[in-house]
């Protein structure tokens, strides 16, 4: 029998026990956040710390996530209005990741200035790569690398009732992929596929930024090129407005990288 999906009612345990001691946790000071578009009877949306957090605090909570049903993630510069489940129109499991990426690929190229006859065909999903490291350890390493960076300057620790980290954008109704103007359920479907194929873990969200750690990064340029095509479909700004002028340069940058960052302008 499959394990039951965590529900938002899990957060009620933190209402009278704000440090989560009854769950075997030792949380910093924090508070529950309600759905800004919900009703007074709805359960909280997530829990968030009062002060900045770090990779160590994330790892301490993450070690208990499978048991508690509460997945940690770093949130930076997000306000309540950036998140609402009403934004999510479908569940991640309703979608096939390849279908989603192929649609986005075609939409981005259709909107480009390229001659329609010269637009590249969708190359298909990249092959899964062997996961040779613990994905949770890789997630912590990624967060340690991010500490003090311009990407996440004042991150807060958040807890979300989720069976897997990939589902968090859909559960929170995160609309940071602004150019997609899309259902976060489809975005989470792609993240699920990256979890399965590359040992990815969603570790951080900002207003228009998303970071996943990667336990099975590409080790060759050919592997990276296949993944770069998926990244372009997911977030073309990484290439079109980043420091990498084309997919080939972007693929070179991906080789061996332990985390992927996405930014939508």
mmCIF file of C-alpha atoms in Angstrom, residues 6 15 67 83 106 109 120 142 185-186 194 201 205 226 234 255 264:
data_model
loop_
_atom_site.group_PDB
_atom_site.id
_atom_site.type_symbol
_atom_site.label_atom_id
_atom_site.label_comp_id
_atom_site.label_asym_id
_atom_site.label_seq_id
_atom_site.Cartn_x
_atom_site.Cartn_y
_atom_site.Cartn_z
ATOM 1 C CA UNK A 6 0.867 14.484 3.913
ATOM 2 C CA UNK A 15 0.164 25.548 16.683
ATOM 3 C CA UNK A 67 8.669 10.525 9.560
ATOM 4 C CA UNK A 83 2.027 31.879 -2.568
ATOM 5 C CA UNK A 106 7.736 24.634 -28.748
ATOM 6 C CA UNK A 109 10.790 28.761 -29.998
ATOM 7 C CA UNK A 120 14.938 23.055 -33.584
ATOM 8 C CA UNK A 142 24.279 22.831 -2.211
ATOM 9 C CA UNK A 185 1.308 21.546 -10.898
ATOM 10 C CA UNK A 186 3.048 21.155 -14.257
ATOM 11 C CA UNK A 194 14.392 15.385 -12.213
ATOM 12 C CA UNK A 201 15.902 17.977 -4.528
ATOM 13 C CA UNK A 205 12.576 29.364 -3.602
ATOM 14 C CA UNK A 226 20.516 16.812 -23.366
ATOM 15 C CA UNK A 234 11.850 25.022 -18.221
ATOM 16 C CA UNK A 255 29.004 19.512 -16.339
ATOM 17 C CA UNK A 264 12.707 34.090 -14.552
#
